Coordinates of C-alpha atoms and ligand atoms in Angstrom, one line a residue:
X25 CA -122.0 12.7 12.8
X26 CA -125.9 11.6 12.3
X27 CA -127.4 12.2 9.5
X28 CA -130.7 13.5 9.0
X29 CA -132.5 13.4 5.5
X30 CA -135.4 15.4 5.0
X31 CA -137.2 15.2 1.7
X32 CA -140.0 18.4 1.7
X33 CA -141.3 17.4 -1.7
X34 CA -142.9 14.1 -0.3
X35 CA -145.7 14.5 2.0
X36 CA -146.8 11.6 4.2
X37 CA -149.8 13.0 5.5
X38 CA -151.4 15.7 7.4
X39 CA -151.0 16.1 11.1
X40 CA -154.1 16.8 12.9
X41 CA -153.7 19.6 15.6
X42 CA -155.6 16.8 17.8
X43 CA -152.2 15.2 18.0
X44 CA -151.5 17.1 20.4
X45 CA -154.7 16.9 22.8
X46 CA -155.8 16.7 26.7
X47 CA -157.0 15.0 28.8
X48 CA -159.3 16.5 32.0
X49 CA -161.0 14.3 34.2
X50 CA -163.0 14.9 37.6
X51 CA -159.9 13.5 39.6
X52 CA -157.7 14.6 42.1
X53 CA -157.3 18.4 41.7
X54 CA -157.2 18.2 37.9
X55 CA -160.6 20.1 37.5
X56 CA -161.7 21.8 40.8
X57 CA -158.6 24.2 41.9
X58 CA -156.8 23.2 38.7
X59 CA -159.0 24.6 36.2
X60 CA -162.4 26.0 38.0
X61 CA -162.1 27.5 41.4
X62 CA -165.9 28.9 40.9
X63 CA -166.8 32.4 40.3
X64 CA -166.2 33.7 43.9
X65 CA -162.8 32.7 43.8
X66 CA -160.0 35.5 44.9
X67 CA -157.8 33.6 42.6
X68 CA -158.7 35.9 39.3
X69 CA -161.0 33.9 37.4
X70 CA -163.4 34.2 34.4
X71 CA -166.9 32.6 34.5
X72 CA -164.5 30.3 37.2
X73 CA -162.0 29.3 35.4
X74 CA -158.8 30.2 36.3
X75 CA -157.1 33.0 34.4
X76 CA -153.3 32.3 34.5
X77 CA -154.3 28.9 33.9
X78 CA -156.4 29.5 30.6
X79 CA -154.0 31.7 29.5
X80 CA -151.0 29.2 29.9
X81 CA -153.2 26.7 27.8
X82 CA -154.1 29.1 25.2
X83 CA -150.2 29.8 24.5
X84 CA -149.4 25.7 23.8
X85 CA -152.9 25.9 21.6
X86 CA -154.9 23.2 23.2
X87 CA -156.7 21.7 20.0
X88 CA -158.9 19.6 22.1
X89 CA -160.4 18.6 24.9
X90 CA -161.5 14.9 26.5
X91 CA -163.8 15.5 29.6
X92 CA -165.6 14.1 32.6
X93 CA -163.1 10.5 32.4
X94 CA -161.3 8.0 32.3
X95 CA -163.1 5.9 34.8
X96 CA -164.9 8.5 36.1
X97 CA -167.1 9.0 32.9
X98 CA -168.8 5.5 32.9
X99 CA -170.0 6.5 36.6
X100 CA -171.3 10.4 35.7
X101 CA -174.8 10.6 35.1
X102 CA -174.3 14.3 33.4
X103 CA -178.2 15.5 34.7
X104 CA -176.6 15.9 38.0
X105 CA -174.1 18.7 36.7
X106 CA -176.9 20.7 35.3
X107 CA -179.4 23.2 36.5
X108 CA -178.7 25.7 39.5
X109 CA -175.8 24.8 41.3
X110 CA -177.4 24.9 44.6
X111 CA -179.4 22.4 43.4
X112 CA -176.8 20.1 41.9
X113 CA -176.6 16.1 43.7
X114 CA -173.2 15.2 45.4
X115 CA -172.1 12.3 44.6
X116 CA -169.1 10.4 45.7
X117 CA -166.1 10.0 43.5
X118 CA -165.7 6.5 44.3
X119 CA -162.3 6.4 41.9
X120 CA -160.9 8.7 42.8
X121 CA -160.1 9.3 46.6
X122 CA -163.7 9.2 47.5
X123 CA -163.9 12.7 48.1
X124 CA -167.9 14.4 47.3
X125 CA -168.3 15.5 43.9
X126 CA -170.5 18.7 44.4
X127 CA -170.6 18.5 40.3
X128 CA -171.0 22.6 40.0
X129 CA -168.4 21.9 36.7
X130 CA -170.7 20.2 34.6
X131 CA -171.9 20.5 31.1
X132 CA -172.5 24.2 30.8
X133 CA -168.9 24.6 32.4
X134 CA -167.3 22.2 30.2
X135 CA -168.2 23.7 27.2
X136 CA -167.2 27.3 28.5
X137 CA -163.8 26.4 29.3
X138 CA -163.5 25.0 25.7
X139 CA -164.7 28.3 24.3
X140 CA -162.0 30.0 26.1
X141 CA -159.4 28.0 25.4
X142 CA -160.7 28.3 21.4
X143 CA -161.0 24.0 21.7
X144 CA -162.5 21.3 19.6
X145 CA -164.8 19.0 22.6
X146 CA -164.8 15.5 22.6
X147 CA -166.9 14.5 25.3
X148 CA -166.7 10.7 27.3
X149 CA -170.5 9.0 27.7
X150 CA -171.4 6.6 30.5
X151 CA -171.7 2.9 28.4
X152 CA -170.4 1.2 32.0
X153 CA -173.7 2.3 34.2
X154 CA -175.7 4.5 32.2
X155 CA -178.4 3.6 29.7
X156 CA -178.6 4.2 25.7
X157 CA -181.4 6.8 26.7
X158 CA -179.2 9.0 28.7
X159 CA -176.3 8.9 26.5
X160 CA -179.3 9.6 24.0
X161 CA -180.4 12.7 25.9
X162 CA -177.2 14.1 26.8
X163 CA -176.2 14.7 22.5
X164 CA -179.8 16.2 22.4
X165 CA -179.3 18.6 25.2
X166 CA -176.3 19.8 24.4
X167 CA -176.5 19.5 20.1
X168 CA -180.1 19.6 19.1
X169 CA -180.9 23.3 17.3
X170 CA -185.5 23.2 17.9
X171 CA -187.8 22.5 19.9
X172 CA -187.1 19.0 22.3
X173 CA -187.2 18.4 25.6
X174 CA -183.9 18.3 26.0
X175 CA -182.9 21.7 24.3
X176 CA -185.6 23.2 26.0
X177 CA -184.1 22.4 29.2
X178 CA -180.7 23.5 27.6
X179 CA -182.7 26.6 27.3
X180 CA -184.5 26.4 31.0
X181 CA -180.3 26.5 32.1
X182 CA -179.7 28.9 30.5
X183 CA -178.0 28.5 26.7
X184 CA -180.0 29.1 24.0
X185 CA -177.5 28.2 21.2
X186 CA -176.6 24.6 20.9
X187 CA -173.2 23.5 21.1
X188 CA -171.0 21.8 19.1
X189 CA -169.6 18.1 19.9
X190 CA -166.8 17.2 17.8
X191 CA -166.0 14.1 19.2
X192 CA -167.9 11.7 21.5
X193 CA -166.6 8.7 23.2
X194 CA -168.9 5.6 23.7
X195 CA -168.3 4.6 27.2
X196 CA -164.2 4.8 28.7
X197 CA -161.8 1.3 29.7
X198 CA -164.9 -0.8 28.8
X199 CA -162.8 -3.7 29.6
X200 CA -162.3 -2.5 33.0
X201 CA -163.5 0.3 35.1
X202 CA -165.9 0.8 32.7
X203 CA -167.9 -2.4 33.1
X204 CA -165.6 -5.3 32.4
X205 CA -167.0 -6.4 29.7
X206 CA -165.7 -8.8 26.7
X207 CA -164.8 -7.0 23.2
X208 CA -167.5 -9.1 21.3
X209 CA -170.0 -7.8 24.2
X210 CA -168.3 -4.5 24.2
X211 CA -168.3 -4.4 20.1
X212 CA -172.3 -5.3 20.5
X213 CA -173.3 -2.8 22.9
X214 CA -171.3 -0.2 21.0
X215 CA -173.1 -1.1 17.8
X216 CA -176.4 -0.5 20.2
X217 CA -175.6 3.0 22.3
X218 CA -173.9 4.6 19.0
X219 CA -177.2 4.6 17.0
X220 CA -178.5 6.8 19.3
X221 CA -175.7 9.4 19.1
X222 CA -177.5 11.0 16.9
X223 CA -176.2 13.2 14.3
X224 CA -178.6 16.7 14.9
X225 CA -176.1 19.0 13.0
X226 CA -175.4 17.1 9.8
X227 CA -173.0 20.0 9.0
X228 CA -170.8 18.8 11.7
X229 CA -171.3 14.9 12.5
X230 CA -170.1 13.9 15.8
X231 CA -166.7 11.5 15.5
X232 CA -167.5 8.5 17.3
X233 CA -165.2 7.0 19.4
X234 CA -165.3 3.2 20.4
X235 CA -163.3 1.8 23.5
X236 CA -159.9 1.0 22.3
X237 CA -157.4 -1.4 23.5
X238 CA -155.3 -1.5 27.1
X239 CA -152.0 -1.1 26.0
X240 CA -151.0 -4.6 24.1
X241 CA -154.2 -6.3 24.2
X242 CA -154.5 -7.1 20.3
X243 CA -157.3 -9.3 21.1
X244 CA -159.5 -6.3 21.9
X245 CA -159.0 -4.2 19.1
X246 CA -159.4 -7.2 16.1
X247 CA -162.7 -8.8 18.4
X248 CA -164.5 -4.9 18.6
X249 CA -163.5 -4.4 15.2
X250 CA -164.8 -7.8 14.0
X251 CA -167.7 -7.1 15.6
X252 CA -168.7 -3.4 15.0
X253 CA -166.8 -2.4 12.0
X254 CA -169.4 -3.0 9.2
X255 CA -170.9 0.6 8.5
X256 CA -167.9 2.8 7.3
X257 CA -166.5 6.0 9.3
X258 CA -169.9 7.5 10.3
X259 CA -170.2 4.8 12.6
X260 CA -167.1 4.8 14.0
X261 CA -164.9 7.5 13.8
X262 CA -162.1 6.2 16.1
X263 CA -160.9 3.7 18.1
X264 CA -158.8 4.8 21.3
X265 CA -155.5 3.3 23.1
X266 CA -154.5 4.1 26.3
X267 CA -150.8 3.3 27.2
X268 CA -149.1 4.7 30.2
X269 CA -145.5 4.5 30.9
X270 CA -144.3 3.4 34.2
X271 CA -140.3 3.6 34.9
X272 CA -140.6 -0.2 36.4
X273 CA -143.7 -1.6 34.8
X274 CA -145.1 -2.5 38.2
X275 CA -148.3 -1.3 38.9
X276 CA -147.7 -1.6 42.7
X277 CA -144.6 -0.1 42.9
X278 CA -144.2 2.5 39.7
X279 CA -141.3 4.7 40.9
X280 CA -140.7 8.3 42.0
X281 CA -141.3 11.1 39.6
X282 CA -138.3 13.2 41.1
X283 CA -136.2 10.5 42.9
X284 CA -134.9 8.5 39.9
X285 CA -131.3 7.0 38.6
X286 CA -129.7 7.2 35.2
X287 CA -130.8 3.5 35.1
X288 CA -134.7 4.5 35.6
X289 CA -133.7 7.2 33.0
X290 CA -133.6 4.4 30.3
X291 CA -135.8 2.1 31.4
X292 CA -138.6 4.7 31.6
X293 CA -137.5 6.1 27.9
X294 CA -137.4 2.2 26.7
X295 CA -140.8 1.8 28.2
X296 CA -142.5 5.0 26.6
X297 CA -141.1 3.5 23.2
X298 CA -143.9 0.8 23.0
X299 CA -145.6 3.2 21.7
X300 CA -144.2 2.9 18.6
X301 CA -144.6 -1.2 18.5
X302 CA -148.2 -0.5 19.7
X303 CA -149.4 1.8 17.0
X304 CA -147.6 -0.1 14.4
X305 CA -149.1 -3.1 16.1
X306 CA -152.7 -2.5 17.1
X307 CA -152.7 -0.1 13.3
X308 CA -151.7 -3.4 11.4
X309 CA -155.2 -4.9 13.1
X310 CA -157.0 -1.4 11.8
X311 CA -155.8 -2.1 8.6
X312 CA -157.4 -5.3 8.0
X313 CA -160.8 -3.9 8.5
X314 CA -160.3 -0.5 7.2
X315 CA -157.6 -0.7 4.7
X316 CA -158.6 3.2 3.6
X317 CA -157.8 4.2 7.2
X318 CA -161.2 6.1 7.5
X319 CA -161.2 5.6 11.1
X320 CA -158.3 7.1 13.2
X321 CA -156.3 5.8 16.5
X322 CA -156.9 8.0 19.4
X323 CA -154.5 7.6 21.6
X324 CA -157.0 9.4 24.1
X325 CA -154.5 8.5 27.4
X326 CA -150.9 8.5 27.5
X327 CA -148.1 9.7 29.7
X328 CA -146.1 8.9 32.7
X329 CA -147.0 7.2 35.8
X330 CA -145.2 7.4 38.9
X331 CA -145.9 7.1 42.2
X332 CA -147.8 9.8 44.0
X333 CA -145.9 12.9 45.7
X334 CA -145.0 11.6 49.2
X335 CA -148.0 13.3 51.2
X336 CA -150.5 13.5 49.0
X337 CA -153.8 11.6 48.6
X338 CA -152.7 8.2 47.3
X339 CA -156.4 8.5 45.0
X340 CA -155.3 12.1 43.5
X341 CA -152.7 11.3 41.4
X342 CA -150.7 14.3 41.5
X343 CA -146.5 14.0 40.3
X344 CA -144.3 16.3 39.6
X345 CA -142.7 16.1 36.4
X346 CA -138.6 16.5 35.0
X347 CA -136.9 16.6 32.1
X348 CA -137.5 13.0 32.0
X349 CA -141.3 13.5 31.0
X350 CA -139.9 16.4 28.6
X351 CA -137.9 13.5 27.0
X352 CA -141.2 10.9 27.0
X353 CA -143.5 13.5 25.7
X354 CA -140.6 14.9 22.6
X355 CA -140.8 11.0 21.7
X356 CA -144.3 10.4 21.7
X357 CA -145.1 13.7 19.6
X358 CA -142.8 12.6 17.1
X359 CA -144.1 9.3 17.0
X360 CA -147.8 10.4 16.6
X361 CA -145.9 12.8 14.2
X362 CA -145.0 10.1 12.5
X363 CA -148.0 8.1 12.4
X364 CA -150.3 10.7 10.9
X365 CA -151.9 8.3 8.4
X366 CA -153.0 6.7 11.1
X367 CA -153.2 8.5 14.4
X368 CA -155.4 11.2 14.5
X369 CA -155.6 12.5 17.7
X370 CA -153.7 12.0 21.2
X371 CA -154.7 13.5 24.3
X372 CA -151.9 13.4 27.2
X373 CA -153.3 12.7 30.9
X374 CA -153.6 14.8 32.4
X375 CA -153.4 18.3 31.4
X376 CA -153.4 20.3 35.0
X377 CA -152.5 18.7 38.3
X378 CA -152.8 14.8 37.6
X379 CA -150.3 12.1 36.0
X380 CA -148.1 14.0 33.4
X381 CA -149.6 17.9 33.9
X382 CA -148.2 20.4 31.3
X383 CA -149.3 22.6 34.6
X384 CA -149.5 22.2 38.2
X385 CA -151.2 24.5 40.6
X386 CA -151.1 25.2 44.4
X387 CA -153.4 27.8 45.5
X388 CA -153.2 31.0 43.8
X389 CA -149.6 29.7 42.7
X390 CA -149.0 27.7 38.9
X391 CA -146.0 26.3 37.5
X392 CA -145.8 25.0 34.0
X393 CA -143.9 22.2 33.8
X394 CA -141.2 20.7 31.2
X395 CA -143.7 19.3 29.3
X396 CA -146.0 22.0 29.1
X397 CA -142.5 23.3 27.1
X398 CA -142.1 20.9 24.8
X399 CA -146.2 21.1 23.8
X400 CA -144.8 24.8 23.2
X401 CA -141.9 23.4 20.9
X402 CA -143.9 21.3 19.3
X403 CA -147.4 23.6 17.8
X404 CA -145.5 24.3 15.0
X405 CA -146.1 21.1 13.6
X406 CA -150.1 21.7 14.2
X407 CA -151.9 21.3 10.8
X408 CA -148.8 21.4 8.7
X409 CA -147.8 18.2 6.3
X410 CA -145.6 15.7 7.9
X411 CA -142.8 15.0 5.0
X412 CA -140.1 12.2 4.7
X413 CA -137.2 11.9 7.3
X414 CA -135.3 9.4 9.2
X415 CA -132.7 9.9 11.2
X416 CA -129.2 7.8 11.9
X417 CA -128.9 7.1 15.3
X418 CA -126.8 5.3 18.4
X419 CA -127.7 3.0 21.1
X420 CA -127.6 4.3 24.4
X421 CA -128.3 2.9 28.0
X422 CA -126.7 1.6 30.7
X423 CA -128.1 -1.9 30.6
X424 CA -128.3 -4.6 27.8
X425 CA -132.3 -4.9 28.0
X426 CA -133.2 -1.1 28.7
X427 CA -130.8 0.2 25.4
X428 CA -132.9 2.9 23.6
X429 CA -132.0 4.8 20.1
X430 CA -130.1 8.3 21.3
X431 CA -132.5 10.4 18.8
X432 CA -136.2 10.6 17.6
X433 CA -137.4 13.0 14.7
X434 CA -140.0 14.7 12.8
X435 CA -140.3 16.9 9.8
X436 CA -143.4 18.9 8.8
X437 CA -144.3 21.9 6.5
X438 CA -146.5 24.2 8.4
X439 CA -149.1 26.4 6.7
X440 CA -146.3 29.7 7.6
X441 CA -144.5 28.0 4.2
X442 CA -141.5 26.7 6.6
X443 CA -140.2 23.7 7.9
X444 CA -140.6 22.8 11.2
X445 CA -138.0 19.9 12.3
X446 CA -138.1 18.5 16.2
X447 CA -135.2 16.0 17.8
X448 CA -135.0 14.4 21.1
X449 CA -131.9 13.5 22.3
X450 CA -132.3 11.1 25.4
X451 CA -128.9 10.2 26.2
X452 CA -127.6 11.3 29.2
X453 CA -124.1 11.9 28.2
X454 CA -123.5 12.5 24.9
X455 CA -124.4 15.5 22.5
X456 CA -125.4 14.5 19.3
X457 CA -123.9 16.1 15.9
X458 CA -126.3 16.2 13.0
X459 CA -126.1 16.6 9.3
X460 CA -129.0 17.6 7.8
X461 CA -129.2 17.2 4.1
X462 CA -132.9 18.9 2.9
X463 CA -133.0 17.5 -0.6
X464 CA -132.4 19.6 -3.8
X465 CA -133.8 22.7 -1.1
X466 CA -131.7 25.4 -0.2
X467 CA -132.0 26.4 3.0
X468 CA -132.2 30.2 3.2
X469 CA -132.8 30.9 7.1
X470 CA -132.8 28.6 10.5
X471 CA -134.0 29.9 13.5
X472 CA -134.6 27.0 16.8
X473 CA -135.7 26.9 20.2
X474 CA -134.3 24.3 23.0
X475 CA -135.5 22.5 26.3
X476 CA -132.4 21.1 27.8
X477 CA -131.0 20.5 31.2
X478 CA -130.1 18.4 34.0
X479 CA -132.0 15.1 34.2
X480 CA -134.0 15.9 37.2
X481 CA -134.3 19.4 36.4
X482 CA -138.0 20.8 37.1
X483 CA -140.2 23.8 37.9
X484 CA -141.6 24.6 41.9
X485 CA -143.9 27.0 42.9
X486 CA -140.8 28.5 44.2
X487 CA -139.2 28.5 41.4
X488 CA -141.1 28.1 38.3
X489 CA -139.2 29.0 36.0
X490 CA -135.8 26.9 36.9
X491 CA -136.5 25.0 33.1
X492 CA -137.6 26.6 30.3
X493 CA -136.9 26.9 26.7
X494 CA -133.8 29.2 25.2
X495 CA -132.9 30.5 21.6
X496 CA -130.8 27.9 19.8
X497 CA -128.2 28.8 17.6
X498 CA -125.3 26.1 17.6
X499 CA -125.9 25.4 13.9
X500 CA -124.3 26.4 10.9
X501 CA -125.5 26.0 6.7
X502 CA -124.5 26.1 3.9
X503 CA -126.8 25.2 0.6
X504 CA -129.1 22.3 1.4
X505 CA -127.0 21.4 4.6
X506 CA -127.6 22.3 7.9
X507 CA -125.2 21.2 10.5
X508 CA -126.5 21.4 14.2
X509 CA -125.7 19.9 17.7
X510 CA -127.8 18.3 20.1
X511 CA -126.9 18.5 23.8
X512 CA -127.6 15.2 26.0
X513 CA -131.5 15.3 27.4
X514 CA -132.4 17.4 25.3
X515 CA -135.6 18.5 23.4
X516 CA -135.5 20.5 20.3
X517 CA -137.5 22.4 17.6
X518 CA -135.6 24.1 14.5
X519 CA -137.9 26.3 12.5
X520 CA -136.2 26.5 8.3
X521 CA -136.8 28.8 5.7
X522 CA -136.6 27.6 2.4
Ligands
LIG602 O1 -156.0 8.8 33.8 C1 -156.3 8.1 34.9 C2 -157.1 6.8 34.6 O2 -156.3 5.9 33.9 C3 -158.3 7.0 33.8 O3 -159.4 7.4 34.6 C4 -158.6 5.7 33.3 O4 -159.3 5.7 32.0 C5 -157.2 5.1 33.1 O5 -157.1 3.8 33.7

């Protein structure tokens, strides 16, 4: 029997609802068909953007929303998405397949799909190949509230209002796609182009977000921080990671998202829990500079990476997506979870049609996928206190170096008053039994909700509903105990009253 201890009276910080983020970049079919299919669309549409789409996103409550890249960002030159779209320059999406980018989804677009998915915006700028005057211009047109020649051409296009930015990234992969630069160069320029992100609303400043690291490149992180973190959080709001987990941790050869073994199984779960050694990692460096934490980790691109769908442009990234990503995405929201102090906002890549999708479209047809469930288990925790737990757990695995801890765990007290716990359990054979002991609390009502199923188990067009969440009830309590079980693959969400 495991045995989980949850103390409710000790709260270890709040979880931000930006935990639980996206990701939307102009690649592959993530944007055009995924999201906008333009206003003359038969697919039903509002302003263009698809309506079953929206409305799938507005049940997991997107908090937020990264947009135009990824690599694509430091090439966009956002005066070309503006203006009539007849007008509009095509451009070639060099990244990404090399198919024409007719840019009709460009600012104006952006920001409507964020006001109908009720979303915070963080918006990428171009460091890589655009200048400090553009990235200027760009937070003019769309945040200054007078008279400028940038929100009068806001104006000219048609919005009078200015929007709101919460978040704006200084230039994407900075150490790659994004320019190649150094971190010392890197932590220079950012100093440079971040003055001129200037603050128009002082009611709502703008979170800045400086290029994080690659994965485990410490260096990065200590050299841009030794470099640009002198002026407190209004400065720099955030530093980003990106960390992608790949089944064989070959670039050239990642591995199929549906055609995998019980070995892959493991080795992909044991490679998305870096993440843990990452944050702990790359936060110890954070500390040094900014004992107070003031500026947060955004993990701003995470999420599986397999090989393409046999068939499909090689440059579009499109994957389908099992119970295998349900199981990478349960452990990497309870590690964010966990890391609140710290982490303070995540955005999963991507959110329709590219990498790990919560949705994936053909034609008129959508399917949400297992993971697009377990953002559903997990909302609960959004804005709620994350309090003290740990879990007892078991080795599991099939080979000595790819062993991986059966369960992963967090606790939080939402703003409904209750408690909302969520366990993975990634072994593939073996239920797990908890005891939960909930301090001097007693517990006076448990209700839960389960994703479970077959390891390869996953939604078609055909059938899109094959996985999909159930009412949970194998648990029993009695006082400040709750006893549940936890089948094998397994993602689950217990909501307690106290
Ligand atoms: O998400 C796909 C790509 O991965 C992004 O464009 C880039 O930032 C990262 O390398």
């Amino acid at each position: 029997m495991a045995k989980l201890y949850v103390n409710p009276k000790v709260k270890k910080g709040h979880i931000n609802p930006e935990l639980q983020g996206h990701f939307s970049e102009h690649l592959g079919r993530c944007i055009y068909e995924g999201i906008y299919v333009g206003e003359d669309s038969e697919i039903p549409n509002v302003n263009g953007m698809r309506t079953d789409v929206v409305e799938a996103l507005k049940e997991i409550r997107v908090p937020v929303l990264r947009w135009p890249g990824g690599c694509f960002a430091d090439e966009y030159h956002w005066k070309d998405g503006i203006g009539p779209k007849e007008g509009r320059k095509k451009m070639v999406n060099t990244h990404w397949g090399g198919v024409v980018e007719d840019n009709s989804f460009g600012t104006h677009e952006f920001m409507e799909l964020c006001r109908q998915l009720g979303c915070k915006t963080y918006i990428n700028g171009n460091m890589g190949s655009g200048t400090v005057q553009e990235m200027s211009e760009w937070v003019e047109y769309m945040t200054f509230d007078g008279i400028s020649p940038m929100a009068d051409l806001r104006k000219e296009n048609g919005h009078e209002e200015p929007w709101r930015v919460d978040y704006f990234g200084v230039g994407n992969e900075n150490w790659g796609c994004g320019g190649n630069m150094r971190p010392e160069f890197y932590g220079d320029m950012y100093r440079r182009y971040q003055t001129y992100v200037r603050n128009y609303d002082s009611k709502n400043p703008i979170c800045k977000i400086a290029c994080g690291a690659n994965a485990g490149d410490y260096h990065w992180t200590d050299k841009v921080l030794e470099t640009a973190f002198d002026h407190g959080s209004g400065f720099m709001g955030g530093m980003s990671l990106h960390y992608y987990t790949l089944p064989t941790g070959d670039w050239s050869s990642k591995g199929s998202a549906l055609e995998f073994d019980e070995k892959d199984w493991y080795r992909t779960l044991k490679a998305t829990l870096k993440m843990e050694e990452l944050i702990r990692r790359h936060g110890a460096i954070m500390d040094q500079y900014d004992p107070e934490k003031k500026i947060g980790m955004v993990i701003d691109e995470w999420g599986t990476w397999y090989d393409v769908e046999p068939g499909t442009n090689p440059g579009f990234l499109y994957q389908q997506n099992t119970m295998r990503d349900a199981l990478v995405a349960g452990i990497n929201l309870n590690l964010f979870n966990k890391n609140c102090d710290r982490v303070k906002m995540a955005n999963i890549a991507q959110m329709v049609n590219v990498l790990q999708a919560v949705i994936l479209t053909e034609g008129e047809k959508m399917a949400k996928t297992p993971t697009w469930h377990v953002f559903d288990l997990f909302q609960h925790h959004q804005d709620g206190e994350l309090v003290e737990s740990s879990i007892e757990t078991e080795e599991v695995g099939l080979e000595e170096d790819y062993m991986i801890p059966d369960l992963s765990e967090s606790v939080s007290l939402g703003k409904d008053g209750r408690l909302h716990v969520t366990v993975t359990n990634a072994s593939l054979s073996r239920k797990a039994e908890v005891e939960g002991f909930f301090a001097e609390t007693a517990v006076s009502a448990v209700k839960g909700r389960i994703l479970t199923g077959e390891m390869h188990a996953h939604n078609t067009f055909e059938e899109p509903d094959m996985v999909h969440t159930q009412e949970f009830t194998d648990f029993s309590v009695e006082g400040n105990q709750v006893r549940f079980t936890v089948p094998a693959c397994s993602v689950l969400h217990l909501e307690l009253e106290l």
